[in-house]
């Protein structure tokens, strides 16, 4: 190859894990996981989810980390290097596109959490304000702008001094906040009922949809098929054990999701609120709960700070996908790449934010098995990426590493070029060749029906 390879790596193994956990732990864990669990049979869903993480999530993480780490390049070039002279880099391009589209609305969501953190810190947290707030024209824009600004200032620091350092501070803080909330949860009257709800399976609530939800959630929560794991994988050192890293990230991600449930369900039971009622859980139900809870002022603030940290470290990881691409493929400085990505995020963020209010009549269409469905821009980007693009990206990635590339590719990746044991190569390849594509195809098709 020659030339200068400016591609950096994380300074420490733990820093890499902190960054990857930071990406994985996001709104998916603290908001989506509890409400789906609430709806889909409590522990029954949890068990199915864990199986989905083991069979699908972890193998896909290992595959993406491997593609990134083998190349030490941005997502498009990483796929190109894995299969030179072919069209496989288009799959990297698809991952890049998914990240870029998600970025468009994720900063808006992060902005909402900043607003809720602010009002809860000032003691002004109230339930019932959510719809008014998000459909307002200017307020959410201010918070979106702030979210982008915070992200950009961290990302400007680079991989080690920006992402890694921020993750090393924010993830332990997140864990601490979570433990404070769990401890408080144990003091609530509804603790027993809430925990039982989470840990006693209700198999009668399990439907086909439960399985689809579990697979989709495993994907989303582990940040699979968004270019992120390839980008972060490219920063893993050559002696980092990829399998161990993927398992640690998945285990911590699942632990945070379960603990978020331990915080949320007892609170909902104590104050007679529905936990399975859907997206309103985070911004409608919980503010109402904290309003009534003794100590609700600091606790609400702690909770929203927790969500803000979780969202911020995830948002950083999506930003990093286009940033590393721009730096390496457009040959521009990191500063410029951060600037270009931020301006883009702001432009799309403004549109997504307005889509919740002033522009909500502007609809976009997506095809399904029973005709076209219309969405506002925010939901359109969410559905387009999660229901259509991510499954395609994931299937193609599993085919690339499972079928197209020689076995040696994964063997080298998981054994650090044969310096370590690779006893799990065979089961891993079986999962990547057969199980992963089949399961993804099933959810892809089912989601269209
Ligand atoms: N894994 C994140 C979560 O659970 C999802 C995500 C991360 C989405 C990064 C986009 C970008 O919320």
Coordinates of C-alpha atoms and ligand atoms in Angstrom, one line a residue:
X1 CA 0.0 0.0 0.0
X2 CA 2.8 2.4 0.9
X3 CA 1.8 6.0 1.7
X4 CA 1.0 7.3 5.1
X5 CA -1.6 5.5 7.0
X6 CA -2.9 8.0 9.5
X7 CA -5.5 5.6 10.8
X8 CA -5.3 5.6 14.6
X9 CA -6.2 3.1 17.2
X10 CA -7.7 3.3 20.7
X11 CA -5.0 3.8 23.3
X12 CA -6.1 1.0 25.5
X13 CA -8.2 -2.2 25.3
X14 CA -10.5 -1.0 27.9
X15 CA -11.0 2.4 26.2
X16 CA -12.0 0.5 23.0
X17 CA -14.6 -1.5 25.0
X18 CA -15.8 1.7 26.7
X19 CA -16.3 3.3 23.4
X20 CA -18.1 0.3 21.9
X21 CA -20.3 -0.1 24.9
X22 CA -21.0 3.7 24.7
X23 CA -22.2 3.1 21.2
X24 CA -24.3 0.1 22.1
X25 CA -25.9 1.5 25.2
X26 CA -28.4 4.1 24.0
X27 CA -32.0 4.9 23.8
X28 CA -32.5 1.3 22.7
X29 CA -31.5 0.0 26.2
X30 CA -33.1 2.5 28.4
X31 CA -36.3 3.3 26.6
X32 CA -37.0 0.7 23.8
X33 CA -36.0 -2.4 25.7
X34 CA -38.2 -1.8 28.7
X35 CA -41.2 -0.9 26.8
X36 CA -41.0 -3.8 24.4
X37 CA -40.3 -6.1 27.4
X38 CA -43.4 -4.6 29.0
X39 CA -45.5 -5.4 25.9
X40 CA -44.1 -8.8 24.9
X41 CA -44.3 -10.9 28.0
X42 CA -41.6 -9.7 30.5
X43 CA -39.0 -12.4 31.1
X44 CA -40.2 -14.4 28.1
X45 CA -39.1 -11.6 25.9
X46 CA -35.9 -11.3 27.8
X47 CA -35.0 -14.9 27.2
X48 CA -35.7 -14.7 23.5
X49 CA -33.7 -11.5 23.3
X50 CA -30.7 -13.1 25.0
X51 CA -30.9 -16.0 22.5
X52 CA -31.0 -13.5 19.6
X53 CA -28.0 -11.7 21.0
X54 CA -26.1 -15.0 21.2
X55 CA -27.1 -16.4 17.8
X56 CA -27.1 -13.2 15.8
X57 CA -25.9 -10.1 17.6
X58 CA -22.5 -11.4 18.8
X59 CA -21.6 -13.1 15.5
X60 CA -22.5 -10.0 13.5
X61 CA -20.5 -7.8 15.9
X62 CA -17.5 -10.1 15.5
X63 CA -17.9 -10.0 11.7
X64 CA -18.0 -6.2 11.6
X65 CA -15.2 -5.7 14.0
X66 CA -13.1 -8.1 11.9
X67 CA -13.8 -6.2 8.7
X68 CA -12.8 -2.9 10.4
X69 CA -9.8 -4.2 12.3
X70 CA -8.3 -6.1 9.3
X71 CA -8.2 -2.9 7.3
X72 CA -7.8 -0.2 9.8
X73 CA -9.7 2.1 7.5
X74 CA -13.1 3.8 7.2
X75 CA -16.2 1.7 6.5
X76 CA -16.2 1.9 2.7
X77 CA -12.5 1.2 2.4
X78 CA -12.6 -1.6 5.0
X79 CA -15.1 -3.5 2.8
X80 CA -12.9 -2.7 -0.2
X81 CA -9.8 -4.1 1.4
X82 CA -11.6 -7.2 2.5
X83 CA -12.6 -8.0 -1.1
X84 CA -10.4 -5.9 -3.4
X85 CA -11.5 -5.4 -7.0
X86 CA -15.1 -6.3 -6.3
X87 CA -18.3 -4.4 -5.6
X88 CA -18.4 -5.4 -2.0
X89 CA -17.4 -1.9 -0.9
X90 CA -20.9 -0.9 -1.9
X91 CA -22.0 -2.7 1.3
X92 CA -19.7 -0.5 3.2
X93 CA -21.3 2.4 1.4
X94 CA -24.7 1.2 2.5
X95 CA -23.5 1.1 6.1
X96 CA -22.2 4.6 5.7
X97 CA -25.6 5.7 4.3
X98 CA -27.4 4.1 7.2
X99 CA -25.2 5.9 9.7
X100 CA -25.8 9.2 7.8
X101 CA -29.5 8.8 7.8
X102 CA -29.7 7.8 11.4
X103 CA -27.6 10.8 12.3
X104 CA -30.3 12.9 10.8
X105 CA -32.8 12.1 13.6
X106 CA -30.6 10.8 16.4
X107 CA -29.3 14.3 17.2
X108 CA -32.9 15.5 17.5
X109 CA -33.6 12.7 20.0
X110 CA -30.4 13.6 21.9
X111 CA -31.6 17.2 21.9
X112 CA -34.9 16.1 23.6
X113 CA -33.0 14.3 26.3
X114 CA -30.9 17.4 26.9
X115 CA -34.0 19.5 27.3
X116 CA -35.5 17.0 29.8
X117 CA -32.2 16.9 31.7
X118 CA -32.2 20.7 31.9
X119 CA -35.8 21.0 33.1
X120 CA -35.4 18.2 35.6
X121 CA -32.2 19.8 37.0
X122 CA -34.1 23.1 37.4
X123 CA -37.0 21.2 39.1
X124 CA -39.4 21.9 36.3
X125 CA -40.0 18.4 35.1
X126 CA -43.7 17.7 34.4
X127 CA -45.5 14.9 32.6
X128 CA -47.8 15.8 29.8
X129 CA -45.6 18.3 28.1
X130 CA -44.0 16.1 25.5
X131 CA -46.3 16.6 22.5
X132 CA -46.3 20.4 23.1
X133 CA -42.5 20.5 23.3
X134 CA -41.6 18.4 20.3
X135 CA -44.2 20.0 18.0
X136 CA -42.9 23.5 19.0
X137 CA -40.9 25.1 16.1
X138 CA -38.0 26.6 17.9
X139 CA -37.4 25.0 21.3
X140 CA -36.4 21.5 20.0
X141 CA -34.1 23.2 17.4
X142 CA -32.2 24.9 20.2
X143 CA -31.6 21.6 22.0
X144 CA -30.7 19.8 18.7
X145 CA -28.1 22.4 18.0
X146 CA -26.7 22.0 21.5
X147 CA -26.5 18.2 21.1
X148 CA -24.6 18.6 17.8
X149 CA -22.3 21.2 19.4
X150 CA -21.5 18.9 22.3
X151 CA -20.8 16.0 19.9
X152 CA -18.7 18.1 17.6
X153 CA -16.6 19.4 20.5
X154 CA -15.8 15.9 21.7
X155 CA -15.2 14.5 18.2
X156 CA -12.8 17.3 17.4
X157 CA -10.5 15.8 20.0
X158 CA -10.0 12.7 17.7
X159 CA -10.3 9.1 18.5
X160 CA -8.1 8.8 21.6
X161 CA -8.5 12.2 23.1
X162 CA -12.1 12.7 22.0
X163 CA -14.1 9.5 21.7
X164 CA -12.1 7.3 24.0
X165 CA -11.5 9.8 26.7
X166 CA -15.1 10.9 26.8
X167 CA -16.3 7.2 26.9
X168 CA -13.8 6.5 29.7
X169 CA -15.4 9.2 31.8
X170 CA -19.0 8.9 30.7
X171 CA -19.5 5.1 30.9
X172 CA -18.4 4.7 34.5
X173 CA -20.6 7.8 35.3
X174 CA -23.5 6.2 33.5
X175 CA -23.0 3.0 35.5
X176 CA -22.9 4.9 38.8
X177 CA -26.1 6.8 38.0
X178 CA -27.8 3.6 37.0
X179 CA -26.8 2.0 40.3
X180 CA -28.2 4.9 42.3
X181 CA -31.5 4.5 40.5
X182 CA -31.5 0.8 41.0
X183 CA -30.9 1.3 44.7
X184 CA -33.7 3.8 44.9
X185 CA -35.9 1.4 43.0
X186 CA -35.4 -1.2 45.7
X187 CA -37.1 1.1 48.2
X188 CA -40.3 1.5 46.2
X189 CA -43.5 -0.3 47.1
X190 CA -43.8 -1.7 43.6
X191 CA -40.3 -3.2 43.6
X192 CA -41.3 -6.8 44.0
X193 CA -44.1 -6.5 41.5
X194 CA -41.8 -4.7 39.0
X195 CA -39.0 -7.1 39.3
X196 CA -41.3 -10.1 39.0
X197 CA -42.7 -8.6 35.9
X198 CA -39.2 -8.5 34.4
X199 CA -38.1 -11.9 35.6
X200 CA -41.2 -14.1 35.5
X201 CA -41.9 -15.2 32.0
X202 CA -45.4 -14.8 30.7
X203 CA -45.4 -17.2 27.8
X204 CA -49.0 -16.5 26.9
X205 CA -47.9 -13.0 25.7
X206 CA -45.4 -14.4 23.3
X207 CA -46.4 -14.1 19.6
X208 CA -44.5 -14.2 16.4
X209 CA -44.1 -10.5 16.8
X210 CA -42.1 -11.1 20.0
X211 CA -39.5 -13.0 18.1
X212 CA -39.3 -10.3 15.5
X213 CA -39.0 -7.6 18.1
X214 CA -36.2 -9.6 19.9
X215 CA -34.2 -9.9 16.7
X216 CA -34.7 -6.3 15.7
X217 CA -33.8 -5.1 19.2
X218 CA -30.7 -7.2 19.3
X219 CA -29.5 -5.6 16.1
X220 CA -30.4 -2.1 17.0
X221 CA -29.1 -2.3 20.5
X222 CA -25.7 -3.6 19.5
X223 CA -25.3 -1.0 16.8
X224 CA -25.1 -3.7 14.1
X225 CA -25.4 -2.9 10.4
X226 CA -24.8 0.9 10.7
X227 CA -21.2 1.0 9.8
X228 CA -20.4 1.8 13.4
X229 CA -18.8 -1.5 14.5
X230 CA -16.7 -1.5 11.3
X231 CA -15.5 2.1 12.1
X232 CA -14.9 1.3 15.8
X233 CA -13.4 -2.1 14.8
X234 CA -10.9 -0.2 12.7
X235 CA -9.6 1.5 15.9
X236 CA -9.1 -1.8 17.7
X237 CA -5.4 -2.7 18.2
X238 CA -4.0 -5.8 16.4
X239 CA -3.7 -7.7 19.7
X240 CA -7.2 -7.0 20.9
X241 CA -9.3 -10.2 21.1
X242 CA -12.3 -9.5 18.9
X243 CA -14.4 -12.3 20.2
X244 CA -13.9 -11.3 23.8
X245 CA -14.5 -7.7 23.0
X246 CA -17.8 -8.5 21.3
X247 CA -19.0 -10.7 24.1
X248 CA -18.0 -8.0 26.8
X249 CA -19.9 -5.3 24.8
X250 CA -23.0 -7.5 24.3
X251 CA -23.0 -8.6 28.0
X252 CA -22.7 -5.0 29.3
X253 CA -25.3 -3.8 26.9
X254 CA -27.7 -6.4 28.0
X255 CA -27.0 -5.8 31.6
X256 CA -27.7 -2.1 31.2
X257 CA -31.0 -2.9 29.5
X258 CA -32.0 -5.2 32.3
X259 CA -31.1 -2.7 35.0
X260 CA -33.0 0.0 33.1
X261 CA -36.0 -2.4 33.4
X262 CA -35.3 -2.7 37.2
X263 CA -35.4 1.0 37.4
X264 CA -38.5 1.6 35.2
X265 CA -40.9 -1.2 36.1
X266 CA -41.1 -0.8 39.8
X267 CA -41.5 2.9 39.4
X268 CA -44.4 2.3 36.9
X269 CA -46.0 -0.2 39.2
X270 CA -45.7 2.0 42.3
X271 CA -47.4 4.9 40.6
X272 CA -49.8 2.9 38.5
X273 CA -48.5 3.7 35.1
X274 CA -48.4 1.5 32.1
X275 CA -44.8 0.4 31.2
X276 CA -45.7 -1.2 27.9
X277 CA -47.4 1.8 26.4
X278 CA -44.8 2.6 23.8
X279 CA -42.6 5.4 22.9
X280 CA -44.2 7.8 25.4
X281 CA -42.6 5.9 28.2
X282 CA -39.5 8.0 28.4
X283 CA -40.9 11.4 28.0
X284 CA -44.5 11.1 29.2
X285 CA -44.8 8.3 31.7
X286 CA -41.5 8.7 33.5
X287 CA -41.8 12.5 34.1
X288 CA -45.2 11.8 35.6
X289 CA -43.7 9.1 37.8
X290 CA -40.9 11.4 39.0
X291 CA -43.3 14.2 39.7
X292 CA -45.0 12.0 42.2
X293 CA -42.0 10.2 43.7
X294 CA -40.5 11.4 46.9
X295 CA -37.0 12.6 46.0
X296 CA -38.3 13.0 42.5
X297 CA -36.2 16.1 41.9
X298 CA -32.8 14.6 42.1
X299 CA -33.9 11.2 40.8
X300 CA -35.6 12.6 37.7
X301 CA -32.5 14.6 37.0
X302 CA -30.2 11.6 37.5
X303 CA -32.4 9.5 35.2
X304 CA -32.4 12.1 32.4
X305 CA -28.7 12.6 32.8
X306 CA -28.3 8.9 32.4
X307 CA -30.3 8.9 29.2
X308 CA -28.4 11.9 27.9
X309 CA -25.0 10.2 28.5
X310 CA -26.3 7.1 26.8
X311 CA -27.5 9.0 23.8
X312 CA -24.4 11.1 23.5
X313 CA -22.0 8.3 23.3
X314 CA -24.2 6.6 20.7
X315 CA -24.5 9.7 18.7
X316 CA -20.7 10.1 18.8
X317 CA -20.4 6.7 17.3
X318 CA -22.7 7.4 14.4
X319 CA -20.9 10.7 13.7
X320 CA -17.6 8.9 13.6
X321 CA -18.7 6.8 10.6
X322 CA -19.0 9.8 8.1
X323 CA -16.2 11.6 9.8
X324 CA -13.6 8.8 9.3
X325 CA -14.9 8.4 5.8
X326 CA -14.6 12.1 4.9
X327 CA -11.1 12.2 6.4
X328 CA -9.8 9.3 4.5
X329 CA -11.7 9.4 1.2
X330 CA -11.9 13.1 0.8
X331 CA -8.4 13.7 2.3
X332 CA -9.6 16.5 4.5
X333 CA -8.6 17.3 8.1
X334 CA -10.5 15.9 11.0
X335 CA -11.7 19.5 11.8
X336 CA -13.2 19.9 8.4
X337 CA -14.7 16.4 8.5
X338 CA -16.3 17.2 11.9
X339 CA -17.6 20.5 10.5
X340 CA -19.1 19.0 7.3
X341 CA -20.8 16.3 9.3
X342 CA -22.1 18.7 11.9
X343 CA -23.5 21.1 9.3
X344 CA -25.2 18.1 7.6
X345 CA -26.6 16.8 10.9
X346 CA -27.9 20.3 11.6
X347 CA -29.6 20.7 8.2
X348 CA -31.3 17.3 8.4
X349 CA -31.9 17.7 12.2
X350 CA -33.8 20.9 11.5
X351 CA -36.0 19.1 9.0
X352 CA -36.6 16.1 11.3
X353 CA -37.4 18.4 14.2
X354 CA -39.9 20.4 12.2
X355 CA -41.4 17.1 11.0
X356 CA -42.8 16.7 14.5
X357 CA -44.7 19.9 14.3
X358 CA -44.8 22.6 11.6
X359 CA -44.0 20.2 8.8
X360 CA -45.9 17.2 10.0
X361 CA -48.2 17.3 7.0
X362 CA -45.2 16.6 4.7
X363 CA -45.3 12.8 4.3
X364 CA -42.9 10.3 2.7
X365 CA -43.9 6.8 1.5
X366 CA -42.4 3.4 2.1
X367 CA -43.6 0.2 0.4
X368 CA -45.0 -2.7 2.4
X369 CA -46.7 -5.9 1.5
X370 CA -50.1 -4.2 1.9
X371 CA -49.4 -1.0 0.0
X372 CA -47.6 2.2 0.8
X373 CA -47.3 3.6 4.3
X374 CA -46.8 7.3 4.9
X375 CA -44.5 8.8 7.5
X376 CA -43.2 12.2 8.5
X377 CA -39.5 12.7 7.8
X378 CA -38.4 11.7 11.3
X379 CA -40.3 8.4 11.3
X380 CA -39.5 7.8 7.6
X381 CA -35.7 7.9 8.3
X382 CA -36.2 5.6 11.3
X383 CA -38.2 3.1 9.4
X384 CA -36.3 3.3 6.2
X385 CA -33.0 2.5 8.0
X386 CA -34.2 -0.1 10.5
X387 CA -36.7 -2.0 8.4
X388 CA -35.1 -1.9 5.0
X389 CA -31.5 -0.8 4.9
X390 CA -30.1 -2.4 8.0
X391 CA -31.3 -6.0 7.2
X392 CA -29.9 -5.7 3.7
X393 CA -26.6 -4.4 5.0
X394 CA -26.4 -7.2 7.6
X395 CA -27.3 -10.0 5.3
X396 CA -24.7 -8.9 2.7
X397 CA -22.1 -8.6 5.4
X398 CA -22.8 -12.1 6.7
X399 CA -22.6 -13.4 3.2
X400 CA -19.3 -11.6 2.6
X401 CA -17.6 -13.1 5.6
X402 CA -19.4 -16.4 5.7
X403 CA -19.4 -17.3 2.0
X404 CA -17.4 -15.0 -0.2
X405 CA -14.2 -14.6 1.8
X406 CA -12.0 -17.6 2.6
X407 CA -12.3 -19.1 6.0
X408 CA -8.9 -17.6 6.7
X409 CA -10.3 -14.2 6.9
X410 CA -12.3 -14.9 10.0
X411 CA -9.7 -17.3 11.3
X412 CA -7.0 -14.6 11.2
X413 CA -9.4 -12.0 12.6
X414 CA -10.4 -13.9 15.7
X415 CA -7.0 -15.4 16.4
X416 CA -5.1 -12.2 15.8
X417 CA -3.3 -13.8 12.9
X418 CA -3.0 -17.2 14.5
X419 CA -1.4 -16.1 17.7
X420 CA -4.4 -17.0 19.8
X421 CA -6.9 -19.8 20.0
X422 CA -9.7 -19.8 17.5
X423 CA -11.7 -22.8 18.8
X424 CA -15.0 -21.1 18.1
X425 CA -14.3 -20.5 14.4
X426 CA -16.5 -23.4 13.3
X427 CA -19.7 -22.5 15.3
X428 CA -19.1 -18.8 14.4
X429 CA -19.0 -19.6 10.7
X430 CA -22.1 -21.7 10.9
X431 CA -23.9 -18.9 12.6
X432 CA -22.7 -16.4 10.0
X433 CA -23.4 -18.6 7.0
X434 CA -26.8 -20.0 7.9
X435 CA -28.4 -18.7 11.0
X436 CA -27.7 -15.0 10.6
X437 CA -28.9 -14.6 7.0
X438 CA -31.9 -16.8 7.6
X439 CA -33.0 -14.9 10.7
X440 CA -32.4 -11.5 9.1
X441 CA -34.3 -12.5 6.0
X442 CA -37.2 -13.6 8.1
X443 CA -37.5 -10.3 10.0
X444 CA -37.0 -8.4 6.8
X445 CA -39.9 -10.1 5.1
X446 CA -42.1 -10.2 8.1
X447 CA -41.6 -6.5 8.7
X448 CA -42.9 -5.8 5.2
X449 CA -46.0 -7.8 5.6
Ligands
LIG1 N1 -27.2 0.9 20.1 C1 -27.9 2.1 20.2 C2 -29.0 2.0 21.1 O1 -29.3 1.1 21.8 C3 -28.5 2.5 18.9 C4 -27.8 3.3 18.1 C5 -26.4 3.6 18.3 C6 -28.4 3.9 17.1 C7 -25.8 4.4 17.5 C8 -27.8 4.7 16.4 C9 -26.5 5.0 16.6 O2 -29.8 3.0 21.3

